[in-house]
Amino acid sequence: MISDFESVRKEWEDEGQGHVFKWYDSLDENQKKSFEADIRQINVKEVNQDYRNVIKNKVSQKVVLSYQGFDHVKTLNTLTPKEITNWEDIGYDLIAKGKVALLLLAGGQASRLGTTFPKGFYDVGLPSKKSLFQLQAERIVKLQELVKSKSQHYDPSKPIQWYIMTSDATHNETIKFFENFGYFGLKKESFFFFCQPMIPCITPEGKIINESGSKISLAPNGNGGLFKALLTSGAIQDMKNKGITHISQYCVDNILIKMADPLFLGYMFDQAADCAAKVVSKADPEEPVGVMALQNGKPFVLEYSEIDKESKYLKNDHGHLIFNHAHICINAFTFDFLDRITKTHLDDLEYHVAFKKINSADENGVKHTPSQCNGWKLEKFIFDVFPFSNKMVCLEIERSHEFSPLKNGAGLPIPKDSPETCLRDICHLHRLYIENAGGKVEINDSLLCEISPLISYAGEGLESLVKDKVISLPVEISSQSFSNSNKN
């Protein structure tokens, strides 16, 4: 009688992937169990089909030639006070009624930062030593306080729902982290943790790669894997059950993120859009970022490698770059849009190929780190759903106020997207908050300036603490009883 695993092995061999079993018979029992677990979570026929699709797409792929500028964009600093108030009120009401969810992409480990723990645990060096996760959670706590005071529809039984997509490498640690910190004052019931799919890395010839004799080389399938994960995890059904209508999505590494920004949500709602993105103005025409554009009347992200030299410098009648709005992975979707994507468009989201250095087994089945790129990681991108929207709008924000990502380790010769730049940017923003509230910041030997999210969500409510005062740095404003020794 053929064992269950032998039949699985035969299927792999029939699919031309039998080479992964090269070392199987020499493994000990624990190694075999681990290897079999890897094998059982992989649909080998699907992997082969994905590879064939990638090859087909590469052969038939056309260079993007016909594209136009994306013009459904409002710029935050040009909005009228009436527009701001109107859209914020709409957003507060949506949150108050329990219609809003947050969707966090938090699958990354901080490996480029020299650590192996989930990136959300990272402390960039604020006086409080708070992690990215804690800063975000406390912004939600404060936002819900604001909602209570600003909307007559406030329902305490319907808090903001927080959907957190992890990966195999971060899932259990992330859940335990929130448990250990008591969910930072939020309700446990408002959390939904789910795991991003992992798929095998493959050679350019389509062969699945062994990381070692007892392990398949697996990697997350890109941030576009979100949509299938929403379906398979039950998250999309949970949103439906809870009456969610609008979902605000962001990435864990942005230290300046405005959680469930009421103005952004209100703008999207007012425009009857089913998809929205926050964008920033390009630093210069050559900045290597993807920008919002239109192709055949549909919104999409035009990759830096796809835009021709002339288009990079094209300007409109107002002297602004036409292809100016950089996509920074801060998006919002209606529930109906996400539901439609998960039900009818998953197969339309194509894999993109990243040629990488992938750990692989040597002749003896020992894990080996190659000196050159040797395999493909297949990734889907979150913005590949944009063309399926019925109406998409963008809000151009101030980069210095809302976007400072943590990507690279400390100590770079020219710091970029690092702990140093994140710390610099958040302290600079908090100094602005103090000055806008009527305080004066006195810089001595330190630039450290921290305002707890529990005190202020985005600079509001600080007058009673700082107005007409001279605030000496370093400073941490973490309670309503804050007082500074230096006053005018």
PDB file of C-alpha atoms in Angstrom, residues 121-245:
ATOM      1  CA  PHE A 121       9.526  45.581  17.244  1.00  0.00           C
ATOM      2  CA  TYR A 122      12.177  48.090  16.182  1.00  0.00           C
ATOM      3  CA  ASP A 123      13.063  51.073  18.381  1.00  0.00           C
ATOM      4  CA  VAL A 124      14.725  53.877  16.378  1.00  0.00           C
ATOM      5  CA  GLY A 125      16.041  55.654  19.481  1.00  0.00           C
ATOM      6  CA  LEU A 126      13.239  57.880  20.767  1.00  0.00           C
ATOM      7  CA  PRO A 127      13.545  58.890  24.444  1.00  0.00           C
ATOM      8  CA  SER A 128      10.602  56.597  25.265  1.00  0.00           C
ATOM      9  CA  LYS A 129      12.223  53.622  23.470  1.00  0.00           C
ATOM     10  CA  LYS A 130       8.828  52.815  21.955  1.00  0.00           C
ATOM     11  CA  SER A 131       8.676  50.335  19.088  1.00  0.00           C
ATOM     12  CA  LEU A 132       7.017  50.999  15.743  1.00  0.00           C
ATOM     13  CA  PHE A 133       4.120  48.777  16.833  1.00  0.00           C
ATOM     14  CA  GLN A 134       3.626  50.740  20.068  1.00  0.00           C
ATOM     15  CA  LEU A 135       3.674  54.113  18.294  1.00  0.00           C
ATOM     16  CA  GLN A 136       1.032  52.867  15.858  1.00  0.00           C
ATOM     17  CA  ALA A 137      -1.172  51.311  18.534  1.00  0.00           C
ATOM     18  CA  GLU A 138      -1.086  54.469  20.661  1.00  0.00           C
ATOM     19  CA  ARG A 139      -2.054  56.590  17.653  1.00  0.00           C
ATOM     20  CA  ILE A 140      -5.159  54.414  17.338  1.00  0.00           C
ATOM     21  CA  VAL A 141      -5.931  54.885  21.037  1.00  0.00           C
ATOM     22  CA  LYS A 142      -5.678  58.664  20.643  1.00  0.00           C
ATOM     23  CA  LEU A 143      -7.636  58.696  17.376  1.00  0.00           C
ATOM     24  CA  GLN A 144     -10.511  56.873  19.036  1.00  0.00           C
ATOM     25  CA  GLU A 145     -10.527  59.513  21.780  1.00  0.00           C
ATOM     26  CA  LEU A 146     -10.751  62.223  19.109  1.00  0.00           C
ATOM     27  CA  VAL A 147     -13.564  60.363  17.348  1.00  0.00           C
ATOM     28  CA  LYS A 148     -15.507  60.224  20.599  1.00  0.00           C
ATOM     29  CA  SER A 149     -15.268  63.999  20.962  1.00  0.00           C
ATOM     30  CA  LYS A 150     -15.880  64.866  17.304  1.00  0.00           C
ATOM     31  CA  SER A 151     -18.715  62.573  16.201  1.00  0.00           C
ATOM     32  CA  GLN A 152     -22.176  62.159  17.682  1.00  0.00           C
ATOM     33  CA  HIS A 153     -22.289  58.677  16.109  1.00  0.00           C
ATOM     34  CA  TYR A 154     -19.553  57.291  18.356  1.00  0.00           C
ATOM     35  CA  ASP A 155     -20.200  53.682  19.342  1.00  0.00           C
ATOM     36  CA  PRO A 156     -17.655  52.331  21.890  1.00  0.00           C
ATOM     37  CA  SER A 157     -18.665  48.768  21.007  1.00  0.00           C
ATOM     38  CA  LYS A 158     -17.314  49.271  17.473  1.00  0.00           C
ATOM     39  CA  PRO A 159     -13.620  50.164  17.758  1.00  0.00           C
ATOM     40  CA  ILE A 160     -11.285  50.463  14.783  1.00  0.00           C
ATOM     41  CA  GLN A 161     -10.491  46.964  13.568  1.00  0.00           C
ATOM     42  CA  TRP A 162      -6.804  46.198  13.008  1.00  0.00           C
ATOM     43  CA  TYR A 163      -5.965  43.477  10.473  1.00  0.00           C
ATOM     44  CA  ILE A 164      -2.268  42.581  10.609  1.00  0.00           C
ATOM     45  CA  MET A 165      -0.692  40.475   7.881  1.00  0.00           C
ATOM     46  CA  THR A 166       2.419  38.684   9.106  1.00  0.00           C
ATOM     47  CA  SER A 167       4.628  36.029   7.534  1.00  0.00           C
ATOM     48  CA  ASP A 168       5.703  32.564   8.651  1.00  0.00           C
ATOM     49  CA  ALA A 169       8.847  34.136  10.089  1.00  0.00           C
ATOM     50  CA  THR A 170       7.027  36.782  12.134  1.00  0.00           C
ATOM     51  CA  HIS A 171       3.519  35.465  12.857  1.00  0.00           C
ATOM     52  CA  ASN A 172       3.847  33.863  16.290  1.00  0.00           C
ATOM     53  CA  GLU A 173       6.335  36.446  17.573  1.00  0.00           C
ATOM     54  CA  THR A 174       4.058  39.304  16.516  1.00  0.00           C
ATOM     55  CA  ILE A 175       0.997  37.881  18.273  1.00  0.00           C
ATOM     56  CA  LYS A 176       3.028  37.199  21.424  1.00  0.00           C
ATOM     57  CA  PHE A 177       4.432  40.751  21.356  1.00  0.00           C
ATOM     58  CA  PHE A 178       0.978  42.305  21.382  1.00  0.00           C
ATOM     59  CA  GLU A 179      -0.182  39.873  24.072  1.00  0.00           C
ATOM     60  CA  ASN A 180       2.815  40.685  26.274  1.00  0.00           C
ATOM     61  CA  PHE A 181       2.086  44.418  26.036  1.00  0.00           C
ATOM     62  CA  GLY A 182      -1.644  44.014  26.685  1.00  0.00           C
ATOM     63  CA  TYR A 183      -2.407  45.140  23.124  1.00  0.00           C
ATOM     64  CA  PHE A 184      -1.216  48.624  24.174  1.00  0.00           C
ATOM     65  CA  GLY A 185      -4.613  49.482  25.631  1.00  0.00           C
ATOM     66  CA  LEU A 186      -6.654  48.354  22.640  1.00  0.00           C
ATOM     67  CA  LYS A 187      -9.260  45.605  22.768  1.00  0.00           C
ATOM     68  CA  LYS A 188      -7.995  42.133  21.910  1.00  0.00           C
ATOM     69  CA  GLU A 189     -11.204  41.586  19.919  1.00  0.00           C
ATOM     70  CA  SER A 190     -10.270  44.379  17.505  1.00  0.00           C
ATOM     71  CA  PHE A 191      -7.223  42.451  16.233  1.00  0.00           C
ATOM     72  CA  PHE A 192      -7.118  39.935  13.396  1.00  0.00           C
ATOM     73  CA  PHE A 193      -3.718  38.396  12.660  1.00  0.00           C
ATOM     74  CA  PHE A 194      -3.244  36.440   9.448  1.00  0.00           C
ATOM     75  CA  CYS A 195      -0.304  35.043   7.564  1.00  0.00           C
ATOM     76  CA  GLN A 196       1.023  35.937   4.121  1.00  0.00           C
ATOM     77  CA  PRO A 197       1.484  32.995   1.740  1.00  0.00           C
ATOM     78  CA  MET A 198       4.979  31.587   1.276  1.00  0.00           C
ATOM     79  CA  ILE A 199       5.948  30.152  -2.093  1.00  0.00           C
ATOM     80  CA  PRO A 200       9.051  28.308  -3.322  1.00  0.00           C
ATOM     81  CA  CYS A 201      11.979  30.083  -4.893  1.00  0.00           C
ATOM     82  CA  ILE A 202      12.814  28.635  -8.291  1.00  0.00           C
ATOM     83  CA  THR A 203      15.662  28.587 -10.779  1.00  0.00           C
ATOM     84  CA  PRO A 204      15.277  30.426 -14.102  1.00  0.00           C
ATOM     85  CA  GLU A 205      14.581  26.969 -15.536  1.00  0.00           C
ATOM     86  CA  GLY A 206      11.615  26.508 -13.199  1.00  0.00           C
ATOM     87  CA  LYS A 207      13.163  24.058 -10.721  1.00  0.00           C
ATOM     88  CA  ILE A 208      12.194  24.471  -7.069  1.00  0.00           C
ATOM     89  CA  ILE A 209      15.263  25.288  -4.946  1.00  0.00           C
ATOM     90  CA  ASN A 210      16.302  23.357  -1.828  1.00  0.00           C
ATOM     91  CA  GLU A 211      17.625  25.671   0.875  1.00  0.00           C
ATOM     92  CA  SER A 212      19.198  22.561   2.400  1.00  0.00           C
ATOM     93  CA  GLY A 213      18.707  18.839   2.158  1.00  0.00           C
ATOM     94  CA  SER A 214      15.831  19.090   4.629  1.00  0.00           C
ATOM     95  CA  LYS A 215      14.259  22.397   3.671  1.00  0.00           C
ATOM     96  CA  ILE A 216      12.653  23.990   0.617  1.00  0.00           C
ATOM     97  CA  SER A 217      13.636  27.598  -0.052  1.00  0.00           C
ATOM     98  CA  LEU A 218      10.471  29.610   0.618  1.00  0.00           C
ATOM     99  CA  ALA A 219       9.792  33.346   0.426  1.00  0.00           C
ATOM    100  CA  PRO A 220       6.754  35.625   0.859  1.00  0.00           C
ATOM    101  CA  ASN A 221       4.937  36.186  -2.432  1.00  0.00           C
ATOM    102  CA  GLY A 222       5.119  40.000  -2.344  1.00  0.00           C
ATOM    103  CA  ASN A 223       2.727  42.552  -0.872  1.00  0.00           C
ATOM    104  CA  GLY A 224       0.240  41.675  -3.609  1.00  0.00           C
ATOM    105  CA  GLY A 225      -0.144  38.310  -1.886  1.00  0.00           C
ATOM    106  CA  LEU A 226      -2.328  40.257   0.520  1.00  0.00           C
ATOM    107  CA  PHE A 227      -5.483  39.730  -1.507  1.00  0.00           C
ATOM    108  CA  LYS A 228      -5.401  35.934  -1.561  1.00  0.00           C
ATOM    109  CA  ALA A 229      -4.444  35.947   2.123  1.00  0.00           C
ATOM    110  CA  LEU A 230      -7.488  38.083   2.945  1.00  0.00           C
ATOM    111  CA  LEU A 231      -9.651  35.413   1.376  1.00  0.00           C
ATOM    112  CA  THR A 232      -7.992  32.233   2.672  1.00  0.00           C
ATOM    113  CA  SER A 233      -7.536  33.549   6.224  1.00  0.00           C
ATOM    114  CA  GLY A 234     -11.168  34.536   6.593  1.00  0.00           C
ATOM    115  CA  ALA A 235     -10.230  38.206   7.081  1.00  0.00           C
ATOM    116  CA  ILE A 236     -12.457  39.387   4.244  1.00  0.00           C
ATOM    117  CA  GLN A 237     -15.409  37.489   5.735  1.00  0.00           C
ATOM    118  CA  ASP A 238     -14.618  38.959   9.157  1.00  0.00           C
ATOM    119  CA  MET A 239     -14.720  42.459   7.661  1.00  0.00           C
ATOM    120  CA  LYS A 240     -18.092  41.693   6.131  1.00  0.00           C
ATOM    121  CA  ASN A 241     -19.438  40.308   9.398  1.00  0.00           C
ATOM    122  CA  LYS A 242     -18.362  43.466  11.240  1.00  0.00           C
ATOM    123  CA  GLY A 243     -19.873  45.857   8.721  1.00  0.00           C
ATOM    124  CA  ILE A 244     -16.556  47.354   7.567  1.00  0.00           C
ATOM    125  CA  THR A 245     -16.937  49.602   4.533  1.00  0.00           C
TER     126      THR A 245
END
